[in-house]
CSV table of C-alpha atoms in Angstrom, one decimal:
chain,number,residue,atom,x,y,z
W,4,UNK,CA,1.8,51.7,25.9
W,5,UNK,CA,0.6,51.0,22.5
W,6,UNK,CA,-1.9,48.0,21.7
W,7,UNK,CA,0.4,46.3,19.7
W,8,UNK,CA,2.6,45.8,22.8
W,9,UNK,CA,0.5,44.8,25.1
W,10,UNK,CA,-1.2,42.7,22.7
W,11,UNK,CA,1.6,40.3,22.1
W,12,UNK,CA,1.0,36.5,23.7
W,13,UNK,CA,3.7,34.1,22.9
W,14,UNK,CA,5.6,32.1,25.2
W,15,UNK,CA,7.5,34.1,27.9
W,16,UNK,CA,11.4,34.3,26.2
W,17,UNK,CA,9.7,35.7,23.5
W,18,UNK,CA,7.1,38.1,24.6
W,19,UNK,CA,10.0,39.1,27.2
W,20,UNK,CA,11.9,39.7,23.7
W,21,UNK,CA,9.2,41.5,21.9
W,22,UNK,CA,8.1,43.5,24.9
W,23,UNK,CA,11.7,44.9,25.2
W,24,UNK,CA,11.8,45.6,21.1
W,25,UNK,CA,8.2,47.2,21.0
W,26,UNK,CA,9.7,49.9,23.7
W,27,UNK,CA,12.8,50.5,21.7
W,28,UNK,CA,10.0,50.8,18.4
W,29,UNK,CA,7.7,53.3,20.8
W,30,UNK,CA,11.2,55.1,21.4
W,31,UNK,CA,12.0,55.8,17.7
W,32,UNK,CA,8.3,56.9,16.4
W,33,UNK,CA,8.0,60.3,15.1
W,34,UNK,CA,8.5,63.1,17.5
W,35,UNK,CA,5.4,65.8,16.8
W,36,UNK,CA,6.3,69.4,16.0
W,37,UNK,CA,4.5,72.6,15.5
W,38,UNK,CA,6.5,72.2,11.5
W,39,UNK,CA,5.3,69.2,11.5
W,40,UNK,CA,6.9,65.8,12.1
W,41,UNK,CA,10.4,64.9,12.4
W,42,UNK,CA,10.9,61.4,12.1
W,43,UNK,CA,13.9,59.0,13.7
W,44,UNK,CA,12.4,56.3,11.3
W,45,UNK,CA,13.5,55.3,8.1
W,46,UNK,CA,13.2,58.1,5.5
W,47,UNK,CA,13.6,57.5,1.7
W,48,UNK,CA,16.6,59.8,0.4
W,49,UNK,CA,19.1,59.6,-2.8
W,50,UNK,CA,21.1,56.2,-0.7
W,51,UNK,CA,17.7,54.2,0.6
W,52,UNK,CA,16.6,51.2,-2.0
W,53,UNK,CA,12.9,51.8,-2.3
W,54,UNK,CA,11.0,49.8,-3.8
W,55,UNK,CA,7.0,48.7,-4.0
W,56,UNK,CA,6.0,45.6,-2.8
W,57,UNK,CA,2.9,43.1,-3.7
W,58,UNK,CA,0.4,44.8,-1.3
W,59,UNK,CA,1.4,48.3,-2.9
W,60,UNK,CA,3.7,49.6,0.2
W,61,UNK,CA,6.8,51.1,-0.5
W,62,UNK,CA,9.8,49.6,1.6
W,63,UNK,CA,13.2,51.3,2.4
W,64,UNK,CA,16.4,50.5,3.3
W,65,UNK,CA,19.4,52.5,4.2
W,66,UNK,CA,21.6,50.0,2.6
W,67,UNK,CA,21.4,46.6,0.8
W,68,UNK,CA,19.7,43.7,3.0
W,69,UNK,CA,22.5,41.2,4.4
W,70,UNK,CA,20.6,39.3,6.4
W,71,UNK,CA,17.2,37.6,4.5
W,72,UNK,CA,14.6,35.8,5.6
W,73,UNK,CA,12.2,34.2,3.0
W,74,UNK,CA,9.3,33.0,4.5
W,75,UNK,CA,7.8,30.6,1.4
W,76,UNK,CA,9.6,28.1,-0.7
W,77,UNK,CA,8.9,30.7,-4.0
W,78,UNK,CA,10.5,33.4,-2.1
W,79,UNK,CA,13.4,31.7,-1.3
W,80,UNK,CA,13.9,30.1,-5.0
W,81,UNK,CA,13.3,34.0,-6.2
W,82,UNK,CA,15.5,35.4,-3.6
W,83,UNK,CA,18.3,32.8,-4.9
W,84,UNK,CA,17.8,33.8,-8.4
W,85,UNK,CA,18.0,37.7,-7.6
W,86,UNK,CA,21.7,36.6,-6.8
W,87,UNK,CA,21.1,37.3,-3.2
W,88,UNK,CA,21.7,33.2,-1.3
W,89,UNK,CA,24.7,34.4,0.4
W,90,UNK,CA,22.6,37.0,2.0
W,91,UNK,CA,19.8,34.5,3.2
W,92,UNK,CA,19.8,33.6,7.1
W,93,UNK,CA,16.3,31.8,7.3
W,94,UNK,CA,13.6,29.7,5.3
W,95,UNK,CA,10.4,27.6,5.8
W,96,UNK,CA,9.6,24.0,5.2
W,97,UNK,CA,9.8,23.0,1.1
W,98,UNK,CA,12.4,25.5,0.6
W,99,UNK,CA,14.6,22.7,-1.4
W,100,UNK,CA,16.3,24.8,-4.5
W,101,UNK,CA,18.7,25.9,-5.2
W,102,UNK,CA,20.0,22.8,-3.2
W,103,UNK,CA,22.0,25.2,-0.7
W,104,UNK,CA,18.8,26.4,0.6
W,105,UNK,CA,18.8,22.9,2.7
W,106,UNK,CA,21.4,24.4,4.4
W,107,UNK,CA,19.9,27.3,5.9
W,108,UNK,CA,17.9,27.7,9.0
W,109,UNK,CA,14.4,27.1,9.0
W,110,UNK,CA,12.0,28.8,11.2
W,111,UNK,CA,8.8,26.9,10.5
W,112,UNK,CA,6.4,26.7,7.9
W,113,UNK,CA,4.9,29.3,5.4
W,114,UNK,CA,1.6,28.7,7.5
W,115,UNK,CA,3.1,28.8,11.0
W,116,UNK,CA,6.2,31.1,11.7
W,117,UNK,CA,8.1,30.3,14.6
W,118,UNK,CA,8.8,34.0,16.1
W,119,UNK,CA,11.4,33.4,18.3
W,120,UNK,CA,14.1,31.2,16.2
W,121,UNK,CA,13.4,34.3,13.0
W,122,UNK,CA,13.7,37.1,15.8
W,123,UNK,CA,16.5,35.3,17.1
W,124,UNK,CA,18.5,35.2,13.7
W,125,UNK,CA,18.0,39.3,13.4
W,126,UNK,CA,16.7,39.6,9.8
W,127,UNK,CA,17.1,43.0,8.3
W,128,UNK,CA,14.3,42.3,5.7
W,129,UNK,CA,12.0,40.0,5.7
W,130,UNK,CA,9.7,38.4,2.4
W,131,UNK,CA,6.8,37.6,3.0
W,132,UNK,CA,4.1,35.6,1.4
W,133,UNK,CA,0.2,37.7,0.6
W,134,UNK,CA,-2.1,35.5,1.0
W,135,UNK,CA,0.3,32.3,2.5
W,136,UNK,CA,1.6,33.6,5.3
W,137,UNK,CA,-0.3,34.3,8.7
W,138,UNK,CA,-1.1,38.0,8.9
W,139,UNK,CA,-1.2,38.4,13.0
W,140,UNK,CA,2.4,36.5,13.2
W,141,UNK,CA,3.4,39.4,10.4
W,142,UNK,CA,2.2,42.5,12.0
W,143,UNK,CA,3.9,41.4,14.7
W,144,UNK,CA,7.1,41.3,12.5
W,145,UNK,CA,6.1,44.8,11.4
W,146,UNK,CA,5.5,46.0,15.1
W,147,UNK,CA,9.3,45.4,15.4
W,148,UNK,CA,10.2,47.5,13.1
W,149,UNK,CA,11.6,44.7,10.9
W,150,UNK,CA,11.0,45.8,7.1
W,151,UNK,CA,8.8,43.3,5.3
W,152,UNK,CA,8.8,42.8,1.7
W,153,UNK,CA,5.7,41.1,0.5
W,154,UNK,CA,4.9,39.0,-2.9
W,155,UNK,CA,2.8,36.9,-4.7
W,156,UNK,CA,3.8,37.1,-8.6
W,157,UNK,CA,1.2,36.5,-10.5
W,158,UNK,CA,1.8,36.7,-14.0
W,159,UNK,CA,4.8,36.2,-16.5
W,160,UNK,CA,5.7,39.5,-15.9
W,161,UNK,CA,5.4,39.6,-12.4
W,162,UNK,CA,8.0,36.9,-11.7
W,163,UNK,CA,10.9,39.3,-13.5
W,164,UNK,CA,10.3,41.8,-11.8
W,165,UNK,CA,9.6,40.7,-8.5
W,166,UNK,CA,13.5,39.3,-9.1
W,167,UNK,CA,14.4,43.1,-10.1
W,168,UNK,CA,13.0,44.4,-7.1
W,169,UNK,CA,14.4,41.8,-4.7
W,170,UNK,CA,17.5,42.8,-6.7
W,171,UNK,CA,17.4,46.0,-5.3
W,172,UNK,CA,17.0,45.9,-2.0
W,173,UNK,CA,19.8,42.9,-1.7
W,174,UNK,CA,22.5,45.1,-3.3
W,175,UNK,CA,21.9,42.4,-6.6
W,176,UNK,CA,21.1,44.4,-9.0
W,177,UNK,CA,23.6,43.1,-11.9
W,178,UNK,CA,22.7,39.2,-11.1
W,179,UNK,CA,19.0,40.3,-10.6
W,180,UNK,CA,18.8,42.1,-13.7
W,181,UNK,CA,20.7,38.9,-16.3
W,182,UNK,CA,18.0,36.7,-14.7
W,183,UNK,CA,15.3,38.3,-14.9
W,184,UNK,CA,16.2,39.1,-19.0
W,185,UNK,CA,16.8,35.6,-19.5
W,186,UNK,CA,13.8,34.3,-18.1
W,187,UNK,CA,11.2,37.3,-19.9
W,188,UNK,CA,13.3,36.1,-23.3
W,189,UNK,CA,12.8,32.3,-23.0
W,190,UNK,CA,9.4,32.8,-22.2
W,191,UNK,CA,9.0,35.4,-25.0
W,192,UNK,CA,10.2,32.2,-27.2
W,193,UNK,CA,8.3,30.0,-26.4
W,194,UNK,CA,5.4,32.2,-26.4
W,195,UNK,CA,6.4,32.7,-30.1
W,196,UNK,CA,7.0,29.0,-31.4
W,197,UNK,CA,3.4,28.0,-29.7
W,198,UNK,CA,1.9,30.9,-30.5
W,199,UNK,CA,0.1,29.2,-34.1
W,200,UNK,CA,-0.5,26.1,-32.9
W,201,UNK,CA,-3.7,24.0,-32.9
W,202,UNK,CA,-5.8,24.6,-29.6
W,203,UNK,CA,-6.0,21.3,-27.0
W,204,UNK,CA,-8.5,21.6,-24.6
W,205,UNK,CA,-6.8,20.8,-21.4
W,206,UNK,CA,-7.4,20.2,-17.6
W,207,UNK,CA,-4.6,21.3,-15.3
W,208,UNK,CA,-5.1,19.1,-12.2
W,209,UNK,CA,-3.6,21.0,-9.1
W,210,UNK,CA,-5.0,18.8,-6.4
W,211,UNK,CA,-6.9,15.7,-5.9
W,212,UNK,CA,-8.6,15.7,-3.0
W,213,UNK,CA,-10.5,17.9,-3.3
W,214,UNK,CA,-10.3,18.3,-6.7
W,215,UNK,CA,-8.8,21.8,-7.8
W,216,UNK,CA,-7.5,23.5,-11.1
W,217,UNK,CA,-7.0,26.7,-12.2
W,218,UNK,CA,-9.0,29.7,-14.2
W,219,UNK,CA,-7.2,31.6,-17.0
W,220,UNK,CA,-5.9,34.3,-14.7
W,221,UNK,CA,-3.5,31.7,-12.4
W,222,UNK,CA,-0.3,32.0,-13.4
W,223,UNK,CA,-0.2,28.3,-14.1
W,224,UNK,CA,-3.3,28.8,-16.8
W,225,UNK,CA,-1.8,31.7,-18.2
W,226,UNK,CA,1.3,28.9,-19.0
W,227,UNK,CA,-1.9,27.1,-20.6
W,228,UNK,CA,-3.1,29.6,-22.8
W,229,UNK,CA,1.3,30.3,-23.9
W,230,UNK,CA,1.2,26.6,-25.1
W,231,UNK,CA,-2.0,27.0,-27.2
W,232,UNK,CA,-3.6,25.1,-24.7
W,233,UNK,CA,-7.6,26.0,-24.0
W,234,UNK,CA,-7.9,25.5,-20.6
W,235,UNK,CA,-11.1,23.8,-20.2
W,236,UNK,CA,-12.1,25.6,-17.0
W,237,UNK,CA,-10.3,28.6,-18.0
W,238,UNK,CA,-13.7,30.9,-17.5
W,239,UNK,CA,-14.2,29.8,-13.5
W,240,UNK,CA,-15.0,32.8,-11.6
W,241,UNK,CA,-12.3,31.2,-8.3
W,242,UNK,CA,-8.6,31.3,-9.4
W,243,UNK,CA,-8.7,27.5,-7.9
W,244,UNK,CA,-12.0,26.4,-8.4
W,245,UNK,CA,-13.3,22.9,-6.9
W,246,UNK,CA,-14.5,20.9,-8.8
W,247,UNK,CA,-15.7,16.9,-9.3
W,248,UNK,CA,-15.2,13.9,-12.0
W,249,UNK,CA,-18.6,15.0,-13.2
W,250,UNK,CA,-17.1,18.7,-14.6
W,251,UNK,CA,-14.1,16.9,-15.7
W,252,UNK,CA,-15.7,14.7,-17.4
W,253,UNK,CA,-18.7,16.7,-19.4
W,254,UNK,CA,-15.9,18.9,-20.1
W,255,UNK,CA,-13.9,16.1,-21.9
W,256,UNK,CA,-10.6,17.5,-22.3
W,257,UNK,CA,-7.9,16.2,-24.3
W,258,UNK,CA,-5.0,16.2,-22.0
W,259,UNK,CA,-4.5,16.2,-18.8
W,260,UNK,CA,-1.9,17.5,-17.1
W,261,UNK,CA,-1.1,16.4,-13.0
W,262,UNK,CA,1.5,18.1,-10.7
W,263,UNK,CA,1.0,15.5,-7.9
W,264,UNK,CA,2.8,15.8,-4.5
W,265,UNK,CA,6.2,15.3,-5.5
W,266,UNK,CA,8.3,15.4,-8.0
W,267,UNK,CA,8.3,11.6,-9.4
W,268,UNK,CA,4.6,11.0,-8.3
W,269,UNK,CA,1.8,10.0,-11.0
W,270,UNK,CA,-0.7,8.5,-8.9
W,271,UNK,CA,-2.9,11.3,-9.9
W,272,UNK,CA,-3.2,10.3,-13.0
W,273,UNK,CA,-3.7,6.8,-12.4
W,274,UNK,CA,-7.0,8.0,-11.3
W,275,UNK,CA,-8.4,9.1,-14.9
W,276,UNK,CA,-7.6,5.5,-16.0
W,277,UNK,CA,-11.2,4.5,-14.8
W,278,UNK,CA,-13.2,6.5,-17.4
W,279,UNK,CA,-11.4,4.8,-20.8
W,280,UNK,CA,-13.9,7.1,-22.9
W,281,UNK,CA,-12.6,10.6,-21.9
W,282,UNK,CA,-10.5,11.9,-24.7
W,283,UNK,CA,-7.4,12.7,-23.1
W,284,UNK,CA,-7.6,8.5,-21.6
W,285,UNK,CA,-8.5,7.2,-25.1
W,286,UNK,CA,-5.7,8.9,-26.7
W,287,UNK,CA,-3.3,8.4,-23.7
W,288,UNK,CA,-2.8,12.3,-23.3
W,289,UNK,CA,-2.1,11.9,-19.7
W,290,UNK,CA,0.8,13.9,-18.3
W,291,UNK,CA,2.9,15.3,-15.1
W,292,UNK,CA,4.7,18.0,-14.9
W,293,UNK,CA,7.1,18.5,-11.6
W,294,UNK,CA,4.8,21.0,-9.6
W,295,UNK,CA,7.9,22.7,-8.4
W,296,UNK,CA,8.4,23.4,-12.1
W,297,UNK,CA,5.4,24.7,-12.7
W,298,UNK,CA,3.1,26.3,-9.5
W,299,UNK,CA,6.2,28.0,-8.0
W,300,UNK,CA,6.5,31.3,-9.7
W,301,UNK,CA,9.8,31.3,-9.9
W,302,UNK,CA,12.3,31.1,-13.0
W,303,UNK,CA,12.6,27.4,-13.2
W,304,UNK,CA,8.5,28.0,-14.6
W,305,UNK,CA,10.1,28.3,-18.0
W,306,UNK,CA,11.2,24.6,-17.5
W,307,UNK,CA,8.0,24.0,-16.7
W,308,UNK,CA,6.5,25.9,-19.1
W,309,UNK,CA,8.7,24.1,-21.9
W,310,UNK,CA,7.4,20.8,-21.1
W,311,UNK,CA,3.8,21.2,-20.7
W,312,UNK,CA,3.9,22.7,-24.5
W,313,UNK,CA,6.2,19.9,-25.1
W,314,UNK,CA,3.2,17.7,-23.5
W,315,UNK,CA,0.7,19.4,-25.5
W,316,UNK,CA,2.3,19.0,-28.9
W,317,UNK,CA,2.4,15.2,-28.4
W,318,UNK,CA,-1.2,15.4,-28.2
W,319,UNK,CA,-1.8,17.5,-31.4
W,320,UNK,CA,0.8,14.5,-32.6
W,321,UNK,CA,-1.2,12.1,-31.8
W,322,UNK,CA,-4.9,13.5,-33.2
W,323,UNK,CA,-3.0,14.8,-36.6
W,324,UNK,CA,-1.9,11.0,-36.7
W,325,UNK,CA,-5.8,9.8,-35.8
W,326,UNK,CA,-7.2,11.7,-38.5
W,327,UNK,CA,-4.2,10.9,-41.6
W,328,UNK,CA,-5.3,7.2,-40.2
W,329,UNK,CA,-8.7,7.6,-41.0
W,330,UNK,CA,-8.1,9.7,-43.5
W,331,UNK,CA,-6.4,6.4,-45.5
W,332,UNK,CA,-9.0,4.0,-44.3
């Protein structure tokens, strides 16, 4: 009996469950031959859909995926927008668009998968999260032979394609393929009418306590750099570096731009309010921007690309206006 069987703890339906699917797993592993091996297993040929995931894997399938599980709010949203919903079966916690996501069964949260209620739903591909998800609960996914499809896009680029690819292994491709175009165009756009713009040196706020924002090479401070924005802790080593009022305020920005914890919450932002001689206070540059809009990597992050350089240019507004004021006096 392999480790990975006896290894397995959870409560006894389950293990019961995943004891019985690890000996049908041991049961279809490659039989040894003197020519080599001849394998019962998946094999790539001219009718699998193979593609490469996030971690650099290549995943088959015999056919297109009918049965989806998307174990992070992005995935789902990403899934959705590959045109493969109908084909979703379960979700985590947060996964709230398209709207008909609410609908479909949730087995836990990104952080904490509950085995049974996915196992029990029969997923024939699964998408899973790099670095959100909890690696033991997804080797045991692997162990039973359930195909995993990992992601974590993290670049312009990356969001397209990951639609392409989740395209292709739901059977999507047409759908996959218009939204994906769409989404590289609108953000080739924008990158284009924002491209001359005046620099503002700006601090993306992505949590409060403690403090976080991002570096240049998050996705989110890439969206910075598109607007002409100079992210003011754009050179951090961390992708989310910590940080304190202190940082934020020797680095003076001249907007600030808050996601908060929902999608109609400032309260962030209320918090700057107590230092009236920071730029972005004095000249009332501060902003939020839905965070589903903009730290989901997903194709509503052109909406929420479109209003932070909306957010930005009211800044530039307002110093161009500062300085034809004193300009007259």
């Amino acid at each position: 009996m392999s480790k990975q069987c006896g290894a397995i703890g959870p409560a006894l339906p389950l293990k019961r469950f995943l004891f019985n699917r690890c000996l049908q797993t041991l049961f279809t592993l490659p039989l040894l031959t003197l020519g080599g091996v001849v394998s019962s297993a998946v094999v790539a040929d001219d009718h699998s859909r193979c593609v490469v995931d996030d971690r650099e894997r290549e995943v088959c399938l015999h056919t297109e995926a009918r049965r989806i599980a998307t174990l992070s709010p992005g995935a789902t949203e990403l899934t959705y927008a590959a045109g493969a919903g109908e084909q979703v079966v379960a979700v985590v916690s947060y996964s709230d668009y398209p709207p008909e996501a609410k609908q479909v069964a949730s087995v836990g949260s990104h952080t904490r998968i509950d085995l049974e209620a996915l196992v029990g739903l029969a997923p024939d591909l699964v998408i899973g999260w790099v670095t959100g998800n909890p690696a033991e609960q997804m080797e045991t996914l692997e162990a039973l032979g359930m195909p995993v499809f990992y992601i974590e896009p993290r670049t312009v680029d990356d969001v397209a394609d990951t639609i392409e690819r989740l395209a292709r292994l739901a059977g999507t491709e047409l759908a996959g393929q218009q939204v994906a175009d769409s989404f590289r165009q609108g953000m080739a756009e924008l990158a284009a009418r924002y491209s001359d713009r005046e620099p503002v040196r700006t601090f993306y706020q992505v949590w409060d306590q403690p403090l976080m924002s991002v570096n240049d090479e998050h996705l989110i401070g890439q969206v910075v750099q598109l607007c002409s924005g100079e992210n003011v802790f754009g050179d951090q080593l961390r992708l989310v570096p910590r940080l304190d009022d202190e940082a934020v305020l020797a680095a003076n920005p001249e907007a600030i731009i808050a996601g908060g914890m929902g999608e109609e919450n400032r309260h962030w932002l209320t918090h700057w309010e107590q230092y009236p001689h920071l730029s972005a206070v004095a000249d009332d540059s501060l902003y939020f921007v839905p965070p589903s809009l903009i730290q989901r990597p997903t194709p509503r992050l052109l909406d929420g690309a479109q209003l932070l350089c909306e957010k930005l240019e009211q800044t530039r507004q307002k110093r161009a206006k500062a300085a034809s004021m004193d300009k007259d006096s």
